[in-house]
Amino acid sequence: MTDCIFCKIANNKMKSNTIYEDEKVKVFLDLNPSTNGHMLIIPKKHYQDIKDIDSEIILHSIALIKVTLFPLLKEKLHCDGLTISQNNEYGQEIKHFHIHVIPRYTNDDNVHTYNKEILLPIDDVYSKLTNK
Ligand code: AMP
Ligand code: ZN
Protein backbone atom coordinates (compact mmCIF):
# COMPACT_ATOMS: atom_id res chain seq x y z
CA MET A 1 0.00 0.00 0.00
CA THR A 2 1.49 3.31 -1.07
CA ASP A 3 0.60 5.35 2.02
CA CYS A 4 1.62 2.65 4.53
CA ILE A 5 4.83 3.45 6.42
CA PHE A 6 5.60 -0.20 7.16
CA CYS A 7 5.27 -1.02 3.43
CA LYS A 8 7.78 1.77 2.86
CA ILE A 9 10.12 0.23 5.43
CA ALA A 10 9.62 -3.24 3.89
CA ASN A 11 10.50 -1.86 0.44
CA ASN A 12 13.48 0.19 1.66
CA LYS A 13 11.68 3.44 0.80
CA MET A 14 11.97 4.54 4.44
CA LYS A 15 14.93 4.11 6.77
CA SER A 16 14.83 1.60 9.62
CA ASN A 17 17.32 0.06 12.00
CA THR A 18 17.06 -3.36 10.41
CA ILE A 19 18.20 -6.28 12.53
CA TYR A 20 17.19 -9.14 10.24
CA GLU A 21 15.41 -9.75 6.96
CA ASP A 22 14.56 -12.60 4.63
CA GLU A 23 12.14 -13.05 1.73
CA LYS A 24 9.07 -13.02 4.00
CA VAL A 25 9.73 -10.62 6.89
CA LYS A 26 11.77 -7.68 8.09
CA VAL A 27 12.77 -7.01 11.71
CA PHE A 28 13.73 -3.53 12.89
CA LEU A 29 14.00 -1.52 16.08
CA ASP A 30 10.86 0.23 17.33
CA LEU A 31 11.42 4.01 17.25
CA ASN A 32 9.61 4.42 20.55
CA PRO A 33 10.85 1.38 22.47
CA SER A 34 9.28 0.02 25.65
CA THR A 35 12.68 -1.42 26.61
CA ASN A 36 16.17 -1.56 25.09
CA GLY A 37 16.05 -3.79 22.02
CA HIS A 38 12.27 -3.57 21.41
CA MET A 39 11.84 -4.83 17.84
CA LEU A 40 9.00 -5.17 15.35
CA ILE A 41 8.61 -8.05 12.90
CA ILE A 42 6.63 -7.13 9.78
CA PRO A 43 5.66 -9.21 6.76
CA LYS A 44 7.06 -7.74 3.53
CA LYS A 45 3.63 -8.10 1.98
CA HIS A 46 0.89 -5.83 3.33
CA TYR A 47 -1.64 -7.45 5.67
CA GLN A 48 -3.73 -5.33 7.99
CA ASP A 49 -3.97 -7.60 10.99
CA ILE A 50 -4.44 -11.14 12.29
CA LYS A 51 -7.74 -11.50 10.38
CA ASP A 52 -6.16 -11.40 6.95
CA ILE A 53 -2.54 -12.48 7.48
CA ASP A 54 -1.29 -15.79 6.11
CA SER A 55 -0.82 -18.05 9.18
CA GLU A 56 2.46 -19.28 7.75
CA ILE A 57 3.96 -15.81 8.31
CA ILE A 58 3.03 -16.01 11.98
CA LEU A 59 4.63 -19.45 12.34
CA HIS A 60 7.72 -18.21 10.51
CA SER A 61 7.92 -15.17 12.81
CA ILE A 62 7.53 -17.14 16.05
CA ALA A 63 10.22 -19.60 14.93
CA LEU A 64 12.45 -16.63 14.08
CA ILE A 65 12.00 -15.28 17.61
CA LYS A 66 12.75 -18.67 19.14
CA VAL A 67 15.77 -19.55 17.02
CA THR A 68 17.36 -16.16 16.27
CA LEU A 69 15.99 -13.05 17.97
CA PHE A 70 15.64 -14.17 21.59
CA PRO A 71 19.14 -15.75 21.57
CA LEU A 72 20.52 -12.54 20.00
CA LEU A 73 18.87 -10.35 22.65
CA LYS A 74 20.13 -12.58 25.43
CA GLU A 75 23.66 -12.66 24.08
CA LYS A 76 24.04 -9.00 23.12
CA LEU A 77 21.77 -7.12 25.51
CA HIS A 78 21.67 -9.64 28.35
CA CYS A 79 17.91 -9.45 28.70
CA ASP A 80 16.29 -11.49 31.45
CA GLY A 81 13.11 -12.38 29.56
CA LEU A 82 10.96 -11.66 26.52
CA THR A 83 7.41 -10.42 25.97
CA ILE A 84 5.72 -10.94 22.59
CA SER A 85 2.63 -8.89 21.73
CA GLN A 86 0.57 -7.98 18.69
CA ASN A 87 -2.27 -5.46 18.42
CA ASN A 88 -5.39 -5.69 16.22
CA GLU A 89 -8.06 -3.04 15.57
CA TYR A 90 -8.35 -1.12 18.88
CA GLY A 91 -4.80 -0.46 20.12
CA GLN A 92 -3.22 -0.90 16.69
CA GLU A 93 -1.65 2.36 15.58
CA ILE A 94 -0.03 1.18 12.31
CA LYS A 95 -2.45 -0.82 10.17
CA HIS A 96 0.21 -3.15 8.75
CA PHE A 97 0.50 -6.40 10.74
CA HIS A 98 3.44 -6.40 13.16
CA ILE A 99 4.63 -8.40 16.13
CA HIS A 100 6.27 -6.60 19.05
CA VAL A 101 9.35 -8.40 20.41
CA ILE A 102 10.08 -6.80 23.76
CA PRO A 103 13.11 -7.88 25.77
CA ARG A 104 12.49 -7.75 29.49
CA TYR A 105 14.89 -6.79 32.26
CA THR A 106 14.46 -7.42 35.96
CA ASN A 107 14.50 -3.65 36.58
CA ASP A 108 11.98 -2.70 33.86
CA ASP A 109 8.50 -1.35 34.49
CA ASN A 110 6.78 -2.82 31.44
CA VAL A 111 3.82 -4.34 33.26
CA HIS A 112 0.34 -4.60 31.79
CA THR A 113 -1.90 -2.14 33.60
CA TYR A 114 -5.33 -2.85 32.18
CA ASN A 115 -8.14 -1.03 33.93
CA LYS A 116 -9.04 -3.16 36.95
CA GLU A 117 -12.40 -1.38 37.43
CA ILE A 118 -13.85 -2.75 34.19
CA LEU A 119 -12.76 -6.36 34.76
CA LEU A 120 -15.59 -8.90 35.11
CA PRO A 121 -15.37 -11.85 37.50
CA ILE A 122 -13.42 -14.72 35.85
CA ASP A 123 -16.46 -17.04 36.06
CA ASP A 124 -18.58 -14.53 34.06
CA VAL A 125 -15.95 -14.29 31.33
CA TYR A 126 -15.60 -18.09 31.21
CA SER A 127 -19.33 -18.53 30.82
CA LYS A 128 -19.58 -15.88 28.07
CA LEU A 129 -16.81 -17.65 26.14
CA THR A 130 -18.04 -21.23 26.58
CA ASN A 131 -21.85 -20.88 27.18
CA LYS A 132 -21.33 -23.00 30.34
P1 AMP B 1 1.02 -0.59 17.40
O1 AMP B 1 0.46 0.35 18.41
O2 AMP B 1 0.95 -2.02 17.83
O3 AMP B 1 0.44 -0.34 16.03
O4 AMP B 1 2.58 -0.27 17.36
C1 AMP B 1 3.15 0.54 16.40
C2 AMP B 1 4.61 0.70 16.80
O5 AMP B 1 5.32 1.17 15.66
C3 AMP B 1 4.85 1.68 17.93
O6 AMP B 1 5.52 1.00 18.99
C4 AMP B 1 5.73 2.76 17.30
O7 AMP B 1 6.72 3.23 18.18
C5 AMP B 1 6.34 2.03 16.15
N1 AMP B 1 6.73 2.84 15.00
C6 AMP B 1 5.98 3.75 14.33
N2 AMP B 1 6.64 4.25 13.28
C7 AMP B 1 7.85 3.63 13.27
C8 AMP B 1 9.00 3.71 12.42
N3 AMP B 1 9.03 4.53 11.35
N4 AMP B 1 10.06 2.93 12.72
C9 AMP B 1 10.04 2.11 13.76
N5 AMP B 1 8.98 1.97 14.60
C10 AMP B 1 7.90 2.74 14.36
ZN1 ZN C 1 1.73 -1.90 4.60
CSV table of N, CA and C and ligand atoms in Angstrom, one decimal:
chain,number,residue,atom,x,y,z
A,1,MET,N,0.8,-1.2,0.0
A,1,MET,CA,0.0,0.0,0.0
A,1,MET,C,0.9,1.2,0.0
A,2,THR,N,0.6,2.2,-0.9
A,2,THR,CA,1.5,3.3,-1.1
A,2,THR,C,1.6,4.2,0.1
A,3,ASP,N,0.5,4.4,0.9
A,3,ASP,CA,0.6,5.4,2.0
A,3,ASP,C,0.9,4.7,3.4
A,4,CYS,N,1.4,3.4,3.3
A,4,CYS,CA,1.6,2.6,4.5
A,4,CYS,C,3.1,2.7,4.9
A,5,ILE,N,3.4,3.2,6.1
A,5,ILE,CA,4.8,3.4,6.4
A,5,ILE,C,5.6,2.1,6.6
A,6,PHE,N,4.9,1.1,7.0
A,6,PHE,CA,5.6,-0.2,7.2
A,6,PHE,C,5.8,-0.9,5.8
A,7,CYS,N,5.0,-0.6,4.8
A,7,CYS,CA,5.3,-1.0,3.4
A,7,CYS,C,6.5,-0.3,2.9
A,8,LYS,N,6.6,1.0,3.3
A,8,LYS,CA,7.8,1.8,2.9
A,8,LYS,C,9.0,1.2,3.5
A,9,ILE,N,9.0,0.8,4.8
A,9,ILE,CA,10.1,0.2,5.4
A,9,ILE,C,10.4,-1.1,4.8
A,10,ALA,N,9.4,-1.9,4.5
A,10,ALA,CA,9.6,-3.2,3.9
A,10,ALA,C,10.3,-3.1,2.5
A,11,ASN,N,10.0,-2.0,1.8
A,11,ASN,CA,10.5,-1.9,0.4
A,11,ASN,C,11.7,-0.9,0.4
A,12,ASN,N,12.3,-0.7,1.6
A,12,ASN,CA,13.5,0.2,1.7
A,12,ASN,C,13.2,1.6,1.1
A,13,LYS,N,12.0,2.1,1.2
A,13,LYS,CA,11.7,3.4,0.8
A,13,LYS,C,11.8,4.4,2.0
A,14,MET,N,11.8,3.8,3.2
A,14,MET,CA,12.0,4.5,4.4
A,14,MET,C,13.0,3.8,5.3
A,15,LYS,N,13.8,4.6,6.0
A,15,LYS,CA,14.9,4.1,6.8
A,15,LYS,C,14.4,3.4,8.0
A,16,SER,N,15.1,2.3,8.3
A,16,SER,CA,14.8,1.6,9.6
A,16,SER,C,16.1,1.0,10.1
A,17,ASN,N,16.2,0.7,11.4
A,17,ASN,CA,17.3,0.1,12.0
A,17,ASN,C,17.1,-1.4,11.9
A,18,THR,N,17.4,-2.0,10.7
A,18,THR,CA,17.1,-3.4,10.4
A,18,THR,C,18.0,-4.3,11.1
A,19,ILE,N,17.4,-5.3,11.8
A,19,ILE,CA,18.2,-6.3,12.5
A,19,ILE,C,18.3,-7.6,11.7
A,20,TYR,N,17.2,-7.9,11.0
A,20,TYR,CA,17.2,-9.1,10.2
A,20,TYR,C,16.2,-9.0,9.1
A,21,GLU,N,16.5,-9.7,8.0
A,21,GLU,CA,15.4,-9.8,7.0
A,21,GLU,C,15.6,-11.0,6.1
A,22,ASP,N,14.5,-11.5,5.6
A,22,ASP,CA,14.6,-12.6,4.6
A,22,ASP,C,13.5,-12.3,3.6
A,23,GLU,N,13.1,-13.3,2.8
A,23,GLU,CA,12.1,-13.1,1.7
A,23,GLU,C,10.7,-12.8,2.2
A,24,LYS,N,10.4,-13.2,3.5
A,24,LYS,CA,9.1,-13.0,4.0
A,24,LYS,C,8.9,-11.8,5.0
A,25,VAL,N,9.9,-11.6,5.8
A,25,VAL,CA,9.7,-10.6,6.9
A,25,VAL,C,10.9,-9.7,7.0
A,26,LYS,N,10.7,-8.6,7.7
A,26,LYS,CA,11.8,-7.7,8.1
A,26,LYS,C,11.6,-7.4,9.6
A,27,VAL,N,12.8,-7.3,10.3
A,27,VAL,CA,12.8,-7.0,11.7
A,27,VAL,C,13.6,-5.7,11.9
A,28,PHE,N,13.0,-4.8,12.7
A,28,PHE,CA,13.7,-3.5,12.9
A,28,PHE,C,13.4,-3.0,14.3
A,29,LEU,N,14.2,-2.1,14.7
A,29,LEU,CA,14.0,-1.5,16.1
A,29,LEU,C,12.8,-0.6,16.1
A,30,ASP,N,12.0,-0.7,17.1
A,30,ASP,CA,10.9,0.2,17.3
A,30,ASP,C,11.4,1.6,17.7
A,31,LEU,N,10.9,2.6,17.0
A,31,LEU,CA,11.4,4.0,17.2
A,31,LEU,C,11.0,4.6,18.6
A,32,ASN,N,10.0,4.0,19.2
A,32,ASN,CA,9.6,4.4,20.6
A,32,ASN,C,9.6,3.2,21.5
A,33,PRO,N,10.8,2.7,21.8
A,33,PRO,CA,10.8,1.4,22.5
A,33,PRO,C,10.3,1.4,23.9
A,34,SER,N,9.7,0.2,24.3
A,34,SER,CA,9.3,0.0,25.6
A,34,SER,C,10.5,-0.3,26.5
A,35,THR,N,11.4,-1.1,25.9
A,35,THR,CA,12.7,-1.4,26.6
A,35,THR,C,13.8,-1.4,25.6
A,36,ASN,N,15.0,-1.5,26.0
A,36,ASN,CA,16.2,-1.6,25.1
A,36,ASN,C,16.1,-2.8,24.2
A,37,GLY,N,16.1,-2.6,22.9
A,37,GLY,CA,16.0,-3.8,22.0
A,37,GLY,C,14.7,-4.1,21.5
A,38,HIS,N,13.7,-3.4,21.9
A,38,HIS,CA,12.3,-3.6,21.4
A,38,HIS,C,12.3,-3.6,19.9
A,39,MET,N,11.8,-4.7,19.3
A,39,MET,CA,11.8,-4.8,17.8
A,39,MET,C,10.4,-5.1,17.3
A,40,LEU,N,10.3,-4.8,16.0
A,40,LEU,CA,9.0,-5.2,15.3
A,40,LEU,C,9.3,-6.1,14.2
A,41,ILE,N,8.5,-7.2,14.1
A,41,ILE,CA,8.6,-8.1,12.9
A,41,ILE,C,7.4,-7.7,12.0
A,42,ILE,N,7.7,-7.4,10.7
A,42,ILE,CA,6.6,-7.1,9.8
A,42,ILE,C,6.8,-8.1,8.6
A,43,PRO,N,5.6,-8.5,8.0
A,43,PRO,CA,5.7,-9.2,6.8
A,43,PRO,C,6.0,-8.2,5.7
A,44,LYS,N,6.7,-8.7,4.6
A,44,LYS,CA,7.1,-7.7,3.5
A,44,LYS,C,5.8,-7.4,2.7
A,45,LYS,N,4.9,-8.4,2.7
A,45,LYS,CA,3.6,-8.1,2.0
A,45,LYS,C,2.7,-7.4,3.0
A,46,HIS,N,1.8,-6.5,2.5
A,46,HIS,CA,0.9,-5.8,3.3
A,46,HIS,C,-0.3,-6.7,3.8
A,47,TYR,N,-0.4,-6.9,5.1
A,47,TYR,CA,-1.6,-7.5,5.7
A,47,TYR,C,-2.0,-6.5,6.7
A,48,GLN,N,-3.3,-6.3,7.0
A,48,GLN,CA,-3.7,-5.3,8.0
A,48,GLN,C,-3.5,-5.9,9.4
A,49,ASP,N,-4.0,-7.1,9.6
A,49,ASP,CA,-4.0,-7.6,11.0
A,49,ASP,C,-4.1,-9.1,11.0
A,50,ILE,N,-4.4,-9.7,12.2
A,50,ILE,CA,-4.4,-11.1,12.3
A,50,ILE,C,-5.6,-11.8,11.5
A,51,LYS,N,-6.6,-11.0,11.1
A,51,LYS,CA,-7.7,-11.5,10.4
A,51,LYS,C,-7.3,-11.9,9.0
A,52,ASP,N,-6.5,-11.1,8.4
A,52,ASP,CA,-6.2,-11.4,7.0
A,52,ASP,C,-4.8,-11.9,6.7
A,53,ILE,N,-3.9,-12.0,7.7
A,53,ILE,CA,-2.5,-12.5,7.5
A,53,ILE,C,-2.5,-14.0,7.2
A,54,ASP,N,-1.6,-14.4,6.4
A,54,ASP,CA,-1.3,-15.8,6.1
A,54,ASP,C,-0.7,-16.4,7.4
A,55,SER,N,-1.3,-17.5,7.9
A,55,SER,CA,-0.8,-18.1,9.2
A,55,SER,C,0.6,-18.5,9.1
A,56,GLU,N,1.1,-18.8,7.9
A,56,GLU,CA,2.5,-19.3,7.7
A,56,GLU,C,3.5,-18.2,8.1
A,57,ILE,N,3.1,-16.9,7.9
A,57,ILE,CA,4.0,-15.8,8.3
A,57,ILE,C,4.1,-15.7,9.8
A,58,ILE,N,3.0,-16.0,10.5
A,58,ILE,CA,3.0,-16.0,12.0
A,58,ILE,C,3.9,-17.1,12.5
A,59,LEU,N,3.8,-18.3,11.9
A,59,LEU,CA,4.6,-19.5,12.3
A,59,LEU,C,6.1,-19.2,12.1
A,60,HIS,N,6.4,-18.6,10.9
A,60,HIS,CA,7.7,-18.2,10.5
A,60,HIS,C,8.3,-17.2,11.5
A,61,SER,N,7.5,-16.2,11.9
A,61,SER,CA,7.9,-15.2,12.8
A,61,SER,C,8.2,-15.7,14.2
A,62,ILE,N,7.3,-16.6,14.7
A,62,ILE,CA,7.5,-17.1,16.1
A,62,ILE,C,8.8,-18.0,16.1
A,63,ALA,N,9.0,-18.8,15.0
A,63,ALA,CA,10.2,-19.6,14.9
A,63,ALA,C,11.5,-18.7,14.9
A,64,LEU,N,11.3,-17.6,14.2
A,64,LEU,CA,12.5,-16.6,14.1
A,64,LEU,C,12.8,-16.1,15.5
A,65,ILE,N,11.8,-15.8,16.2
A,65,ILE,CA,12.0,-15.3,17.6
A,65,ILE,C,12.7,-16.4,18.4
A,66,LYS,N,12.2,-17.6,18.3
A,66,LYS,CA,12.7,-18.7,19.1
A,66,LYS,C,14.2,-19.0,18.8
A,67,VAL,N,14.5,-19.1,17.5
A,67,VAL,CA,15.8,-19.5,17.0
A,67,VAL,C,16.8,-18.4,16.9
A,68,THR,N,16.4,-17.2,16.6
A,68,THR,CA,17.4,-16.2,16.3
A,68,THR,C,17.3,-14.9,17.2
A,69,LEU,N,16.1,-14.4,17.3
A,69,LEU,CA,16.0,-13.0,18.0
A,69,LEU,C,16.2,-13.1,19.5
A,70,PHE,N,15.5,-14.1,20.1
A,70,PHE,CA,15.6,-14.2,21.6
A,70,PHE,C,17.1,-14.5,22.0
A,71,PRO,N,17.7,-15.5,21.3
A,71,PRO,CA,19.1,-15.8,21.6
A,71,PRO,C,20.0,-14.5,21.3
A,72,LEU,N,19.7,-13.8,20.3
A,72,LEU,CA,20.5,-12.5,20.0
A,72,LEU,C,20.4,-11.5,21.1
A,73,LEU,N,19.1,-11.3,21.6
A,73,LEU,CA,18.9,-10.4,22.6
A,73,LEU,C,19.5,-10.8,24.0
A,74,LYS,N,19.5,-12.1,24.2
A,74,LYS,CA,20.1,-12.6,25.4
A,74,LYS,C,21.6,-12.4,25.4
A,75,GLU,N,22.2,-12.7,24.2
A,75,GLU,CA,23.7,-12.7,24.1
A,75,GLU,C,24.2,-11.2,24.1
A,76,LYS,N,23.5,-10.3,23.3
A,76,LYS,CA,24.0,-9.0,23.1
A,76,LYS,C,23.6,-8.0,24.1
A,77,LEU,N,22.3,-8.1,24.6
A,77,LEU,CA,21.8,-7.1,25.5
A,77,LEU,C,21.5,-7.7,26.9
A,78,HIS,N,21.8,-9.0,27.0
A,78,HIS,CA,21.7,-9.6,28.4
A,78,HIS,C,20.3,-9.5,29.0
A,79,CYS,N,19.3,-9.6,28.1
A,79,CYS,CA,17.9,-9.4,28.7
A,79,CYS,C,17.6,-10.6,29.6
A,80,ASP,N,16.6,-10.4,30.5
A,80,ASP,CA,16.3,-11.5,31.4
A,80,ASP,C,15.0,-12.2,31.0
A,81,GLY,N,14.3,-11.7,30.0
A,81,GLY,CA,13.1,-12.4,29.6
A,81,GLY,C,12.6,-11.7,28.3
A,82,LEU,N,11.5,-12.2,27.8
A,82,LEU,CA,11.0,-11.7,26.5
A,82,LEU,C,9.4,-11.6,26.6
A,83,THR,N,8.9,-10.5,26.1
A,83,THR,CA,7.4,-10.4,26.0
A,83,THR,C,7.1,-10.2,24.5
A,84,ILE,N,6.1,-11.0,24.0
A,84,ILE,CA,5.7,-10.9,22.6
A,84,ILE,C,4.3,-10.4,22.6
A,85,SER,N,4.0,-9.4,21.8
A,85,SER,CA,2.6,-8.9,21.7
A,85,SER,C,2.3,-8.4,20.3
A,86,GLN,N,1.0,-8.3,20.1
A,86,GLN,CA,0.6,-8.0,18.7
A,86,GLN,C,-0.8,-7.4,18.8
A,87,ASN,N,-1.0,-6.2,18.3
A,87,ASN,CA,-2.3,-5.5,18.4
A,87,ASN,C,-3.1,-5.6,17.1
A,88,ASN,N,-4.4,-5.6,17.3
A,88,ASN,CA,-5.4,-5.7,16.2
A,88,ASN,C,-6.5,-4.7,16.5
A,89,GLU,N,-6.9,-4.0,15.5
A,89,GLU,CA,-8.1,-3.0,15.6
A,89,GLU,C,-7.8,-2.1,16.7
A,90,TYR,N,-8.6,-2.1,17.8
A,90,TYR,CA,-8.3,-1.1,18.9
A,90,TYR,C,-7.0,-1.4,19.5
A,91,GLY,N,-6.2,-0.3,19.6
A,91,GLY,CA,-4.8,-0.5,20.1
A,91,GLY,C,-3.7,-0.6,19.0
A,92,GLN,N,-4.2,-0.8,17.8
A,92,GLN,CA,-3.2,-0.9,16.7
A,92,GLN,C,-3.1,0.4,16.0
A,93,GLU,N,-1.9,1.0,16.2
A,93,GLU,CA,-1.7,2.4,15.6
A,93,GLU,C,-1.3,2.2,14.1
A,94,ILE,N,-0.4,1.4,13.7
A,94,ILE,CA,0.0,1.2,12.3
A,94,ILE,C,-0.8,0.0,11.7
A,95,LYS,N,-1.6,0.2,10.7
A,95,LYS,CA,-2.5,-0.8,10.2
A,95,LYS,C,-1.8,-1.7,9.2
A,96,HIS,N,-0.6,-2.1,9.5
A,96,HIS,CA,0.2,-3.2,8.7
A,96,HIS,C,0.6,-4.1,9.8
A,97,PHE,N,0.2,-5.4,9.7
A,97,PHE,CA,0.5,-6.4,10.7
A,97,PHE,C,1.9,-6.3,11.3
A,98,HIS,N,2.1,-6.4,12.6
A,98,HIS,CA,3.4,-6.4,13.2
A,98,HIS,C,3.4,-7.1,14.5
A,99,ILE,N,4.5,-7.7,14.8
A,99,ILE,CA,4.6,-8.4,16.1
A,99,ILE,C,5.7,-7.6,16.9
A,100,HIS,N,5.3,-7.3,18.2
A,100,HIS,CA,6.3,-6.6,19.1
A,100,HIS,C,7.1,-7.7,19.8
A,101,VAL,N,8.4,-7.5,19.7
A,101,VAL,CA,9.4,-8.4,20.4
A,101,VAL,C,10.0,-7.5,21.5
A,102,ILE,N,9.7,-7.7,22.7
A,102,ILE,CA,10.1,-6.8,23.8
A,102,ILE,C,10.9,-7.5,24.8
A,103,PRO,N,12.3,-7.3,24.7
A,103,PRO,CA,13.1,-7.9,25.8
A,103,PRO,C,12.8,-7.3,27.1
A,104,ARG,N,12.8,-8.2,28.1
A,104,ARG,CA,12.5,-7.8,29.5
A,104,ARG,C,13.7,-7.8,30.4
A,105,TYR,N,13.8,-6.9,31.3
A,105,TYR,CA,14.9,-6.8,32.3
A,105,TYR,C,14.3,-6.8,33.7
A,106,THR,N,15.0,-7.3,34.6
A,106,THR,CA,14.5,-7.4,36.0
A,106,THR,C,14.1,-6.1,36.5
A,107,ASN,N,14.8,-5.0,36.0
A,107,ASN,CA,14.5,-3.6,36.6
A,107,ASN,C,13.5,-2.8,35.7
A,108,ASP,N,12.9,-3.5,34.7
A,108,ASP,CA,12.0,-2.7,33.9
A,108,ASP,C,10.6,-2.5,34.5
A,109,ASP,N,9.8,-1.7,33.9
A,109,ASP,CA,8.5,-1.4,34.5
A,109,ASP,C,7.4,-1.6,33.5
A,110,ASN,N,7.7,-2.6,32.6
A,110,ASN,CA,6.8,-2.8,31.4
A,110,ASN,C,5.7,-3.8,31.8
A,111,VAL,N,4.9,-3.4,32.8
A,111,VAL,CA,3.8,-4.3,33.3
A,111,VAL,C,2.5,-3.9,32.6
A,112,HIS,N,1.6,-4.9,32.4
A,112,HIS,CA,0.3,-4.6,31.8
A,112,HIS,C,-0.5,-4.0,32.9
A,113,THR,N,-1.1,-2.8,32.6
A,113,THR,CA,-1.9,-2.1,33.6
A,113,THR,C,-3.3,-1.9,33.0
A,114,TYR,N,-4.0,-3.0,32.7
A,114,TYR,CA,-5.3,-2.8,32.2
A,114,TYR,C,-6.2,-2.4,33.3
A,115,ASN,N,-7.3,-1.7,32.9
A,115,ASN,CA,-8.1,-1.0,33.9
A,115,ASN,C,-8.9,-2.0,34.8
A,116,LYS,N,-8.5,-2.1,36.1
A,116,LYS,CA,-9.0,-3.2,36.9
A,116,LYS,C,-10.5,-2.9,37.2
A,117,GLU,N,-11.0,-1.7,37.1
A,117,GLU,CA,-12.4,-1.4,37.4
A,117,GLU,C,-13.4,-2.0,36.4
A,118,ILE,N,-12.9,-2.2,35.2
A,118,ILE,CA,-13.9,-2.7,34.2
A,118,ILE,C,-13.7,-4.3,34.0
A,119,LEU,N,-12.9,-4.9,34.9
A,119,LEU,CA,-12.8,-6.4,34.8
A,119,LEU,C,-14.0,-7.1,35.4
A,120,LEU,N,-14.5,-8.1,34.6
A,120,LEU,CA,-15.6,-8.9,35.1
A,120,LEU,C,-15.0,-10.0,36.0
A,121,PRO,N,-15.8,-10.7,36.8
A,121,PRO,CA,-15.4,-11.8,37.5
A,121,PRO,C,-15.0,-12.9,36.5
A,122,ILE,N,-13.9,-13.7,36.8
A,122,ILE,CA,-13.4,-14.7,35.9
A,122,ILE,C,-14.5,-15.7,35.4
A,123,ASP,N,-15.4,-16.1,36.4
A,123,ASP,CA,-16.5,-17.0,36.1
A,123,ASP,C,-17.4,-16.5,35.0
A,124,ASP,N,-17.7,-15.2,35.1
A,124,ASP,CA,-18.6,-14.5,34.1
A,124,ASP,C,-17.9,-14.6,32.7
A,125,VAL,N,-16.7,-14.3,32.6
A,125,VAL,CA,-15.9,-14.3,31.3
A,125,VAL,C,-15.9,-15.7,30.8
A,126,TYR,N,-15.7,-16.7,31.6
A,126,TYR,CA,-15.6,-18.1,31.2
A,126,TYR,C,-17.0,-18.5,30.6
A,127,SER,N,-18.0,-18.1,31.3
A,127,SER,CA,-19.3,-18.5,30.8
A,127,SER,C,-19.7,-17.8,29.5
A,128,LYS,N,-19.3,-16.6,29.3
A,128,LYS,CA,-19.6,-15.9,28.1
A,128,LYS,C,-18.8,-16.6,26.9
A,129,LEU,N,-17.6,-17.0,27.2
A,129,LEU,CA,-16.8,-17.6,26.1
A,129,LEU,C,-17.2,-19.1,25.8
A,130,THR,N,-17.8,-19.8,26.8
A,130,THR,CA,-18.0,-21.2,26.6
A,130,THR,C,-19.5,-21.6,26.6
A,131,ASN,N,-20.4,-20.6,27.0
A,131,ASN,CA,-21.9,-20.9,27.2
A,131,ASN,C,-22.1,-21.9,28.3
A,132,LYS,N,-21.1,-22.0,29.2
A,132,LYS,CA,-21.3,-23.0,30.3
A,132,LYS,C,-21.8,-22.2,31.6
B,1,AMP,P1,1.0,-0.6,17.4
B,1,AMP,O1,0.5,0.3,18.4
B,1,AMP,O2,1.0,-2.0,17.8
B,1,AMP,O3,0.4,-0.3,16.0
B,1,AMP,O4,2.6,-0.3,17.4
B,1,AMP,C1,3.2,0.5,16.4
B,1,AMP,C2,4.6,0.7,16.8
B,1,AMP,O5,5.3,1.2,15.7
B,1,AMP,C3,4.9,1.7,17.9
B,1,AMP,O6,5.5,1.0,19.0
B,1,AMP,C4,5.7,2.8,17.3
B,1,AMP,O7,6.7,3.2,18.2
B,1,AMP,C5,6.3,2.0,16.1
B,1,AMP,N1,6.7,2.8,15.0
B,1,AMP,C6,6.0,3.8,14.3
B,1,AMP,N2,6.6,4.3,13.3
B,1,AMP,C7,7.8,3.6,13.3
B,1,AMP,C8,9.0,3.7,12.4
B,1,AMP,N3,9.0,4.5,11.4
B,1,AMP,N4,10.1,2.9,12.7
B,1,AMP,C9,10.0,2.1,13.8
B,1,AMP,N5,9.0,2.0,14.6
B,1,AMP,C10,7.9,2.7,14.4
B,2,ZN,ZN,1.7,-1.9,4.6
